[in-house]
mmCIF file of C-alpha atoms in Angstrom:
data_model
loop_
_atom_site.group_PDB
_atom_site.id
_atom_site.type_symbol
_atom_site.label_atom_id
_atom_site.label_comp_id
_atom_site.label_asym_id
_atom_site.label_seq_id
_atom_site.Cartn_x
_atom_site.Cartn_y
_atom_site.Cartn_z
ATOM 1 C CA MET A 1 -24.659 102.179 24.682
ATOM 2 C CA LYS A 2 -25.107 105.898 25.239
ATOM 3 C CA ILE A 3 -23.066 107.627 27.930
ATOM 4 C CA LYS A 4 -23.884 111.083 29.225
ATOM 5 C CA PHE A 5 -21.946 113.308 31.607
ATOM 6 C CA THR A 6 -22.843 116.970 31.979
ATOM 7 C CA LEU A 7 -21.425 119.974 33.777
ATOM 8 C CA PRO A 8 -23.025 121.455 36.939
ATOM 9 C CA LEU A 9 -26.737 120.874 37.408
ATOM 10 C CA ILE A 10 -27.477 124.381 38.604
ATOM 11 C CA PHE A 11 -26.020 127.341 36.822
ATOM 12 C CA LEU A 12 -26.306 131.028 37.530
ATOM 13 C CA THR A 13 -28.113 133.858 35.818
ATOM 14 C CA THR A 14 -25.964 136.414 37.614
ATOM 15 C CA GLY A 15 -23.462 136.718 34.788
ATOM 16 C CA ILE A 16 -20.535 134.789 36.255
ATOM 17 C CA LEU A 17 -17.704 134.919 33.751
ATOM 18 C CA LEU A 18 -14.542 132.938 33.202
ATOM 19 C CA GLY A 19 -11.760 134.562 35.253
ATOM 20 C CA GLY A 20 -10.802 138.201 35.608
ATOM 21 C CA CYS A 21 -12.300 141.023 37.611
ATOM 22 C CA SER A 22 -13.641 144.503 37.021
ATOM 23 C CA LYS A 23 -13.530 147.470 39.361
ATOM 24 C CA SER A 24 -15.929 150.366 39.506
ATOM 25 C CA SER A 25 -15.330 153.683 41.223
ATOM 26 C CA ALA A 26 -13.666 153.850 44.627
ATOM 27 C CA LYS A 27 -17.042 154.220 46.357
ATOM 28 C CA GLU A 28 -18.479 151.090 44.788
ATOM 29 C CA PRO A 29 -17.393 147.534 45.512
ATOM 30 C CA ALA A 30 -15.301 145.655 43.024
ATOM 31 C CA VAL A 31 -16.841 142.741 41.157
ATOM 32 C CA TYR A 32 -14.640 139.646 41.161
ATOM 33 C CA ASP A 33 -15.529 136.783 38.805
ATOM 34 C CA ASN A 34 -13.744 133.471 38.710
ATOM 35 C CA SER A 35 -14.271 129.986 37.318
ATOM 36 C CA GLY A 36 -12.015 127.059 38.222
ATOM 37 C CA ILE A 37 -11.914 123.406 39.240
ATOM 38 C CA ALA A 38 -12.084 122.071 42.792
ATOM 39 C CA MET A 39 -13.715 119.082 44.453
ATOM 40 C CA GLY A 40 -13.810 117.392 41.064
ATOM 41 C CA THR A 41 -16.218 119.928 39.591
ATOM 42 C CA VAL A 42 -16.524 123.425 38.154
ATOM 43 C CA VAL A 43 -16.585 126.218 40.737
ATOM 44 C CA SER A 44 -18.051 129.528 39.556
ATOM 45 C CA GLN A 45 -17.843 132.622 41.716
ATOM 46 C CA ARG A 46 -18.949 136.239 41.760
ATOM 47 C CA ILE A 47 -17.988 138.305 44.794
ATOM 48 C CA TYR A 48 -18.768 141.966 45.493
ATOM 49 C CA SER A 49 -16.182 143.446 47.848
ATOM 50 C CA GLN A 50 -14.509 146.675 48.917
ATOM 51 C CA GLY A 51 -11.321 144.714 49.485
ATOM 52 C CA GLU A 52 -9.141 142.152 47.768
ATOM 53 C CA ASP A 53 -10.186 139.391 45.400
ATOM 54 C CA LYS A 54 -10.981 136.311 47.521
ATOM 55 C CA THR A 55 -12.036 133.997 44.692
ATOM 56 C CA GLY A 56 -8.619 132.350 44.483
ATOM 57 C CA GLU A 57 -8.541 131.869 48.243
ATOM 58 C CA ILE A 58 -11.946 130.210 48.173
ATOM 59 C CA LEU A 59 -10.895 127.896 45.355
ATOM 60 C CA HIS A 60 -7.798 126.932 47.338
ATOM 61 C CA LEU A 61 -9.920 126.425 50.473
ATOM 62 C CA LEU A 62 -12.246 124.006 48.686
ATOM 63 C CA THR A 63 -9.306 121.953 47.457
ATOM 64 C CA GLN A 64 -7.839 121.928 50.959
ATOM 65 C CA VAL A 65 -11.138 120.823 52.532
ATOM 66 C CA GLU A 66 -11.384 117.913 50.121
ATOM 67 C CA GLN A 67 -7.795 116.792 50.583
ATOM 68 C CA GLN A 68 -7.596 117.275 54.343
ATOM 69 C CA TYR A 69 -11.018 116.005 55.374
ATOM 70 C CA LEU A 70 -13.246 114.500 52.688
ATOM 71 C CA SER A 71 -11.263 112.578 50.074
ATOM 72 C CA TRP A 72 -11.563 108.793 50.263
ATOM 73 C CA ARG A 73 -8.693 108.607 47.766
ATOM 74 C CA GLN A 74 -6.166 110.213 50.132
ATOM 75 C CA GLU A 75 -5.066 107.938 52.946
ATOM 76 C CA ASP A 76 -4.086 110.856 55.179
ATOM 77 C CA SER A 77 -7.428 112.691 54.916
ATOM 78 C CA GLY A 78 -9.891 112.431 57.775
ATOM 79 C CA ILE A 79 -12.132 110.037 55.830
ATOM 80 C CA GLY A 80 -9.142 108.168 54.398
ATOM 81 C CA GLN A 81 -7.779 107.416 57.856
ATOM 82 C CA ILE A 82 -11.146 106.087 59.016
ATOM 83 C CA ASN A 83 -11.473 103.801 55.993
ATOM 84 C CA GLN A 84 -8.015 102.359 56.571
ATOM 85 C CA GLN A 85 -9.080 101.349 60.069
ATOM 86 C CA ALA A 86 -12.249 99.522 58.974
ATOM 87 C CA GLY A 87 -12.591 96.362 61.013
ATOM 88 C CA LYS A 88 -9.726 97.405 63.278
ATOM 89 C CA ALA A 89 -9.359 99.717 66.253
ATOM 90 C CA PRO A 90 -11.340 102.982 66.152
ATOM 91 C CA ALA A 91 -9.716 105.800 64.198
ATOM 92 C CA ALA A 92 -8.888 109.054 65.965
ATOM 93 C CA VAL A 93 -10.156 111.995 63.905
ATOM 94 C CA ASP A 94 -10.116 115.780 64.082
ATOM 95 C CA GLY A 95 -13.117 117.793 65.164
ATOM 96 C CA GLN A 96 -13.952 119.013 61.662
ATOM 97 C CA THR A 97 -14.220 115.508 60.213
ATOM 98 C CA MET A 98 -16.307 114.456 63.215
ATOM 99 C CA ASP A 99 -18.708 117.371 62.683
ATOM 100 C CA TYR A 100 -19.206 116.426 59.031
ATOM 101 C CA LEU A 101 -19.892 112.823 60.038
ATOM 102 C CA LYS A 102 -22.308 113.719 62.839
ATOM 103 C CA GLU A 103 -24.449 115.834 60.551
ATOM 104 C CA SER A 104 -24.256 113.259 57.758
ATOM 105 C CA LEU A 105 -25.299 110.386 60.026
ATOM 106 C CA SER A 106 -28.150 112.446 61.446
ATOM 107 C CA LEU A 107 -29.435 112.964 57.904
ATOM 108 C CA ALA A 108 -28.991 109.265 57.171
ATOM 109 C CA GLU A 109 -31.104 108.374 60.208
ATOM 110 C CA LYS A 110 -33.833 110.943 59.519
ATOM 111 C CA SER A 111 -34.062 109.826 55.884
ATOM 112 C CA GLY A 112 -34.308 106.151 56.842
ATOM 113 C CA GLY A 113 -31.085 105.462 54.966
ATOM 114 C CA ALA A 114 -32.136 107.110 51.694
ATOM 115 C CA PHE A 115 -28.995 109.158 52.154
ATOM 116 C CA ASP A 116 -26.159 106.820 53.110
ATOM 117 C CA PRO A 117 -22.484 107.873 53.366
ATOM 118 C CA THR A 118 -21.302 104.272 52.881
ATOM 119 C CA MET A 119 -22.357 103.913 49.231
ATOM 120 C CA GLY A 120 -18.962 104.763 47.750
ATOM 121 C CA LYS A 121 -17.950 101.215 46.823
ATOM 122 C CA LEU A 122 -21.250 100.607 45.051
ATOM 123 C CA THR A 123 -20.988 103.924 43.231
ATOM 124 C CA ARG A 124 -17.533 102.969 42.014
ATOM 125 C CA LEU A 125 -18.792 99.524 41.016
ATOM 126 C CA TRP A 126 -21.344 101.121 38.691
ATOM 127 C CA ASP A 127 -18.662 103.577 37.490
ATOM 128 C CA VAL A 128 -21.195 105.639 35.543
ATOM 129 C CA GLU A 129 -18.613 108.305 34.712
ATOM 130 C CA SER A 130 -16.234 105.906 32.936
ATOM 131 C CA GLU A 131 -15.950 105.455 29.189
ATOM 132 C CA ASN A 132 -17.415 101.958 29.386
ATOM 133 C CA PRO A 133 -19.984 101.800 32.188
ATOM 134 C CA ARG A 134 -22.028 98.648 32.586
ATOM 135 C CA VAL A 135 -24.736 97.157 34.735
ATOM 136 C CA PRO A 136 -22.808 95.166 37.364
ATOM 137 C CA ASP A 137 -23.477 91.522 38.093
ATOM 138 C CA GLU A 138 -26.149 90.963 40.710
ATOM 139 C CA GLU A 139 -23.697 88.991 42.812
ATOM 140 C CA GLU A 140 -21.298 91.970 42.916
ATOM 141 C CA ILE A 141 -24.089 94.330 43.965
ATOM 142 C CA GLN A 142 -25.324 92.061 46.730
ATOM 143 C CA ARG A 143 -21.809 91.545 48.079
ATOM 144 C CA LEU A 144 -21.188 95.271 48.423
ATOM 145 C CA LEU A 145 -24.656 95.900 49.849
ATOM 146 C CA LYS A 146 -23.711 93.632 52.743
ATOM 147 C CA GLU A 147 -20.665 95.814 53.413
ATOM 148 C CA SER A 148 -22.589 99.097 53.275
ATOM 149 C CA GLY A 149 -25.030 100.727 55.689
ATOM 150 C CA PHE A 150 -24.725 103.829 57.858
ATOM 151 C CA ASP A 151 -25.371 101.683 60.943
ATOM 152 C CA LYS A 152 -21.870 100.256 60.434
ATOM 153 C CA ILE A 153 -20.405 103.601 61.579
ATOM 154 C CA GLN A 154 -20.032 104.335 65.297
ATOM 155 C CA LEU A 155 -19.045 107.791 66.551
ATOM 156 C CA ASN A 156 -17.619 108.478 69.982
ATOM 157 C CA SER A 157 -16.571 111.835 71.440
ATOM 158 C CA GLN A 158 -15.223 111.723 74.963
ATOM 159 C CA ASP A 159 -12.739 113.774 76.970
ATOM 160 C CA GLY A 160 -11.913 115.896 73.947
ATOM 161 C CA GLN A 161 -11.122 112.848 71.802
ATOM 162 C CA ASN A 162 -13.048 111.950 68.654
ATOM 163 C CA GLN A 163 -13.110 108.356 67.483
ATOM 164 C CA VAL A 164 -14.846 106.591 64.604
ATOM 165 C CA LYS A 165 -15.248 102.827 64.446
ATOM 166 C CA LEU A 166 -16.068 101.307 61.057
ATOM 167 C CA GLU A 167 -17.042 97.694 60.493
ATOM 168 C CA LYS A 168 -14.870 95.488 58.313
ATOM 169 C CA GLY A 169 -15.417 95.982 54.594
ATOM 170 C CA CYS A 170 -17.346 99.222 55.066
ATOM 171 C CA SER A 171 -16.113 102.469 53.511
ATOM 172 C CA ILE A 172 -17.197 106.094 54.003
ATOM 173 C CA ASP A 173 -17.637 108.451 51.061
ATOM 174 C CA LEU A 174 -19.063 111.958 51.673
ATOM 175 C CA GLY A 175 -19.236 112.802 47.974
ATOM 176 C CA ALA A 176 -23.023 113.199 48.123
ATOM 177 C CA VAL A 177 -22.625 116.147 50.508
ATOM 178 C CA GLY A 178 -19.141 117.335 49.514
ATOM 179 C CA LYS A 179 -20.239 120.159 47.221
ATOM 180 C CA GLY A 180 -22.610 121.421 49.886
ATOM 181 C CA ILE A 181 -19.799 121.326 52.438
ATOM 182 C CA GLY A 182 -17.794 123.430 50.003
ATOM 183 C CA CYS A 183 -20.559 126.045 50.053
ATOM 184 C CA ASP A 184 -20.562 125.994 53.865
ATOM 185 C CA GLU A 185 -16.820 126.599 54.014
ATOM 186 C CA ALA A 186 -17.033 129.384 51.431
ATOM 187 C CA ALA A 187 -19.743 131.085 53.506
ATOM 188 C CA ALA A 188 -17.582 130.806 56.644
ATOM 189 C CA LEU A 189 -14.692 132.481 54.849
ATOM 190 C CA LEU A 190 -16.920 135.294 53.580
ATOM 191 C CA GLU A 191 -18.286 135.888 57.082
ATOM 192 C CA LYS A 192 -14.753 136.623 58.286
ATOM 193 C CA ASP A 193 -14.079 139.083 55.443
ATOM 194 C CA LYS A 194 -15.184 142.539 56.603
ATOM 195 C CA ASP A 195 -14.890 143.902 53.062
ATOM 196 C CA ALA A 196 -17.124 141.342 51.337
ATOM 197 C CA GLN A 197 -20.677 142.536 50.709
ATOM 198 C CA GLY A 198 -22.258 139.805 48.600
ATOM 199 C CA ALA A 199 -21.448 136.658 46.697
ATOM 200 C CA VAL A 200 -22.915 133.860 44.653
ATOM 201 C CA ILE A 201 -20.834 130.682 44.420
ATOM 202 C CA ALA A 202 -21.668 127.469 42.562
ATOM 203 C CA VAL A 203 -19.789 124.299 43.497
ATOM 204 C CA GLY A 204 -21.086 121.852 40.926
ATOM 205 C CA GLY A 205 -24.793 121.381 41.607
ATOM 206 C CA SER A 206 -24.707 123.261 44.928
ATOM 207 C CA VAL A 207 -25.100 127.030 45.075
ATOM 208 C CA LEU A 208 -24.519 129.569 47.844
ATOM 209 C CA THR A 209 -25.998 133.048 47.767
ATOM 210 C CA TRP A 210 -24.605 135.310 50.467
ATOM 211 C CA GLY A 211 -25.066 138.954 51.434
ATOM 212 C CA ALA A 212 -26.437 141.372 48.887
ATOM 213 C CA LYS A 213 -25.626 142.902 45.528
ATOM 214 C CA PRO A 214 -24.634 146.591 45.539
ATOM 215 C CA ASP A 215 -27.752 147.611 43.610
ATOM 216 C CA GLY A 216 -30.031 145.798 46.051
ATOM 217 C CA THR A 217 -31.514 143.459 43.447
ATOM 218 C CA ASP A 218 -32.167 139.817 44.281
ATOM 219 C CA TRP A 219 -30.012 136.830 43.433
ATOM 220 C CA LYS A 220 -31.213 134.759 40.505
ATOM 221 C CA VAL A 221 -30.418 131.045 40.542
ATOM 222 C CA ALA A 222 -31.466 129.068 37.491
ATOM 223 C CA ILE A 223 -32.495 125.427 37.706
ATOM 224 C CA ARG A 224 -31.801 123.323 34.665
ATOM 225 C CA ASP A 225 -34.487 121.631 32.590
ATOM 226 C CA PRO A 226 -33.909 117.929 33.358
ATOM 227 C CA ARG A 227 -35.038 116.893 29.898
ATOM 228 C CA GLY A 228 -33.627 119.816 27.925
ATOM 229 C CA GLU A 229 -30.196 120.711 26.672
ATOM 230 C CA GLN A 230 -27.525 121.809 29.136
ATOM 231 C CA GLU A 231 -28.326 125.497 28.665
ATOM 232 C CA ASP A 232 -32.139 125.095 28.937
ATOM 233 C CA LEU A 233 -33.889 126.381 32.057
ATOM 234 C CA LEU A 234 -36.638 124.698 34.009
ATOM 235 C CA GLY A 235 -37.114 127.851 36.040
ATOM 236 C CA VAL A 236 -35.518 130.547 38.154
ATOM 237 C CA LEU A 237 -35.397 131.091 41.912
ATOM 238 C CA THR A 238 -35.307 134.682 43.170
ATOM 239 C CA LEU A 239 -33.447 134.738 46.476
ATOM 240 C CA LYS A 240 -32.343 137.178 49.154
ATOM 241 C CA GLY A 241 -29.386 136.871 51.508
ATOM 242 C CA GLU A 242 -27.747 133.639 52.559
ATOM 243 C CA ARG A 243 -29.364 130.592 50.954
ATOM 244 C CA TYR A 244 -28.151 127.128 50.034
ATOM 245 C CA VAL A 245 -29.516 125.438 46.911
ATOM 246 C CA SER A 246 -28.658 121.941 45.684
ATOM 247 C CA THR A 247 -30.047 119.878 42.815
ATOM 248 C CA SER A 248 -29.793 116.168 42.074
ATOM 249 C CA GLY A 249 -31.132 114.577 38.903
ATOM 250 C CA ASP A 250 -30.980 111.550 36.662
ATOM 251 C CA TYR A 251 -29.572 113.590 33.778
ATOM 252 C CA GLU A 252 -26.184 114.659 35.143
ATOM 253 C CA LYS A 253 -24.372 111.324 34.840
ATOM 254 C CA TYR A 254 -25.965 108.336 33.162
ATOM 255 C CA PHE A 255 -25.646 105.692 30.489
ATOM 256 C CA ILE A 256 -28.210 103.837 28.424
ATOM 257 C CA GLN A 257 -27.981 100.088 28.031
ATOM 258 C CA ASP A 258 -30.548 98.021 26.134
ATOM 259 C CA GLY A 259 -32.779 101.081 25.938
ATOM 260 C CA LYS A 260 -32.829 101.736 29.705
ATOM 261 C CA ARG A 261 -31.335 104.733 31.483
ATOM 262 C CA TYR A 262 -28.994 104.019 34.406
ATOM 263 C CA HIS A 263 -28.037 107.134 36.382
ATOM 264 C CA HIS A 264 -25.575 107.706 39.235
ATOM 265 C CA ILE A 265 -27.972 108.202 42.182
ATOM 266 C CA LEU A 266 -28.212 104.777 43.806
ATOM 267 C CA ASP A 267 -30.937 103.472 46.093
ATOM 268 C CA PRO A 268 -29.063 102.275 49.198
ATOM 269 C CA ASP A 269 -31.605 99.501 49.776
ATOM 270 C CA ALA A 270 -31.422 97.999 46.278
ATOM 271 C CA GLY A 271 -27.950 98.935 45.034
ATOM 272 C CA TYR A 272 -29.463 100.068 41.726
ATOM 273 C CA PRO A 273 -30.224 103.573 40.412
ATOM 274 C CA ALA A 274 -33.136 105.047 42.356
ATOM 275 C CA ASP A 275 -36.485 104.841 40.616
ATOM 276 C CA ALA A 276 -39.060 106.546 42.819
ATOM 277 C CA GLY A 277 -40.740 108.510 40.030
ATOM 278 C CA LEU A 278 -38.576 111.650 40.119
ATOM 279 C CA ILE A 279 -36.098 113.019 37.579
ATOM 280 C CA SER A 280 -34.909 116.125 39.445
ATOM 281 C CA VAL A 281 -34.912 117.380 43.029
ATOM 282 C CA THR A 282 -33.847 120.835 44.190
ATOM 283 C CA ALA A 283 -33.545 121.389 47.938
ATOM 284 C CA LEU A 284 -32.989 124.535 50.005
ATOM 285 C CA GLY A 285 -31.895 123.754 53.549
ATOM 286 C CA GLU A 286 -30.270 125.282 56.617
ATOM 287 C CA ASN A 287 -26.764 124.821 55.239
ATOM 288 C CA GLY A 288 -24.914 123.413 52.261
ATOM 289 C CA LEU A 289 -24.354 119.922 53.640
ATOM 290 C CA ILE A 290 -28.028 119.488 54.474
ATOM 291 C CA SER A 291 -29.254 120.889 51.145
ATOM 292 C CA ASP A 292 -26.881 118.648 49.211
ATOM 293 C CA GLY A 293 -27.833 115.562 51.193
ATOM 294 C CA LEU A 294 -31.551 116.331 51.044
ATOM 295 C CA SER A 295 -31.537 116.603 47.254
ATOM 296 C CA THR A 296 -30.097 113.079 47.057
ATOM 297 C CA ALA A 297 -32.259 111.559 49.792
ATOM 298 C CA CYS A 298 -35.481 113.037 48.430
ATOM 299 C CA PHE A 299 -34.653 111.793 44.937
ATOM 300 C CA VAL A 300 -34.363 108.275 46.378
ATOM 301 C CA LEU A 301 -37.507 108.584 48.508
ATOM 302 C CA GLY A 302 -39.868 110.000 45.897
ATOM 303 C CA LEU A 303 -42.482 112.727 46.164
ATOM 304 C CA LYS A 304 -44.480 111.905 49.301
ATOM 305 C CA LYS A 305 -41.685 110.545 51.504
ATOM 306 C CA GLY A 306 -39.344 113.243 50.203
ATOM 307 C CA ALA A 307 -41.868 115.912 51.186
ATOM 308 C CA ASP A 308 -42.040 114.420 54.682
ATOM 309 C CA LEU A 309 -38.240 114.544 54.977
ATOM 310 C CA LEU A 310 -38.145 118.212 53.947
ATOM 311 C CA LYS A 311 -40.562 118.986 56.777
ATOM 312 C CA LYS A 312 -38.183 117.445 59.325
ATOM 313 C CA TYR A 313 -35.633 120.091 58.344
ATOM 314 C CA ASN A 314 -38.036 122.971 57.653
ATOM 315 C CA ALA A 315 -36.526 122.863 54.191
ATOM 316 C CA GLU A 316 -37.965 123.858 50.820
ATOM 317 C CA GLY A 317 -37.910 121.973 47.558
ATOM 318 C CA ILE A 318 -38.780 121.662 43.892
ATOM 319 C CA PHE A 319 -39.433 118.118 42.642
ATOM 320 C CA VAL A 320 -39.893 117.139 38.989
ATOM 321 C CA ASP A 321 -41.488 113.769 38.290
ATOM 322 C CA GLN A 322 -41.401 111.469 35.285
ATOM 323 C CA LYS A 323 -44.668 112.964 33.997
ATOM 324 C CA ASN A 324 -43.100 116.460 33.773
ATOM 325 C CA GLN A 325 -45.068 117.630 36.784
ATOM 326 C CA VAL A 326 -43.241 120.172 38.950
ATOM 327 C CA TYR A 327 -44.028 120.220 42.676
ATOM 328 C CA VAL A 328 -43.038 123.368 44.581
ATOM 329 C CA THR A 329 -43.162 123.804 48.362
ATOM 330 C CA GLU A 330 -45.230 126.671 49.711
ATOM 331 C CA GLY A 331 -42.171 128.649 50.793
ATOM 332 C CA LEU A 332 -40.917 128.818 47.205
ATOM 333 C CA SER A 333 -44.214 129.322 45.391
ATOM 334 C CA ASP A 334 -43.793 133.112 45.175
ATOM 335 C CA ILE A 335 -40.083 133.101 44.300
ATOM 336 C CA PHE A 336 -39.924 130.321 41.709
ATOM 337 C CA SER A 337 -40.856 131.085 38.124
ATOM 338 C CA LEU A 338 -41.319 128.264 35.615
ATOM 339 C CA GLU A 339 -39.563 129.005 32.324
ATOM 340 C CA ALA A 340 -39.715 125.719 30.397
ATOM 341 C CA SER A 341 -42.680 124.611 28.312
ATOM 342 C CA GLY A 342 -44.183 121.173 28.705
ATOM 343 C CA TYR A 343 -44.237 121.284 32.517
ATOM 344 C CA ILE A 344 -47.080 121.958 34.949
ATOM 345 C CA VAL A 345 -46.579 123.307 38.487
ATOM 346 C CA PHE A 346 -48.402 121.751 41.441
ATOM 347 C CA PRO A 347 -48.266 122.416 45.199
ATOM 348 C CA PHE A 348 -46.547 119.820 47.350
ATOM 349 C CA PRO A 349 -48.762 117.073 48.785
ATOM 350 C CA SER A 350 -49.882 117.834 52.335
#
C-alpha cells in the first residue's frame, strides 16, 4: 500500500521565505515574510507595509478562528457546541459561527450537496492521512451516510438569537472551507491596517492576494502540476488586487490499495472518493470560503456540472481532467499561463 501526503496544493512564486523580515529605506514599505503552522497546515505570508510586522498577528488570528469557531475537536468552539447538541435542543451560537454556516449551507444547496459540511465522520472513517489507511467496510460507509446530509442542519435567527438544530448522529465539519475562511479573516485584518499596502497569504491550498506590491507588478500564484513532483508547476496565474484562489486535487492526500488510488475528497452521495473525471480544480470566487468550497464541490461534480456551479457564483476556474486536458474559464484565459508539458488547454464548455 502506498500512502501519499503532500504540503500545500498551491504555492507562491512571490518569493515567500521562512521567517524574518527585511526593511528598505524609510520611504519604501518594509517586506515581512513569515512561514508557520495554523489550521493544521502551512501558512506562508508576505506583507508590504509602512508599519509593524502583522504576520505573527495573522498567524495567531487563524489559530484563534479555528479554536473559537471552526474546530470540531474542541467542545467549546462554535461547531463543537452544535455537535454536542445533535439530536437534542437547538444550540445557541454566536453570530460569526452562524455566518459561516449560512454561507456554507447556501453553497451546499446550490451545489446539490456536492459540497456537504456534514462529511466529517466519513472523512475520519477513511482516515487517509493516517499511517495505515484502508478502504472501509461498505456497512460502515452506509451507516455514516445515513447520519450525514446538509438537510439535517436547521438554522434559525430570531430576535437577535442564533440557533442551530442538528439531527441525531449528524456532525458538522467545516474543514473543506476552513482554509478559505482563514484567507477571509486575514483580508479583514489587513483592511483595518492603514499601513499595509499589499500582501499574499497562502493557507494550505487557499491563497489570498490583497492590495498591491510597491513596484506595481502583478501577483503571481503558481498552481501545482497534479501529476508532477511537489515543486512542479502546472501553470501560473497573474493577478491584481484582492483575489481568492483555492485548489483541490486527488494528489494532496491519498493512498493506493490493490493498484487503485483512494484520495481524500469524498462524494457525499456515495461515501467514496469522488470520481467525476477530474484530478485538480482551482476556483476563484467572491471570497475565501466560497473559493475553497467551490474547488471541492466542482471536483465532485465534474467538468460540465462544475462549470454550471461556477456560473451561479460568477466564479472562475481551472479544471484538469484525467486525460491531462486543462479547461480554463474565459475570465482567466488571458492571465493563466500553462507551464507544464503534456497538457493541452481548452475553453470551458458552454
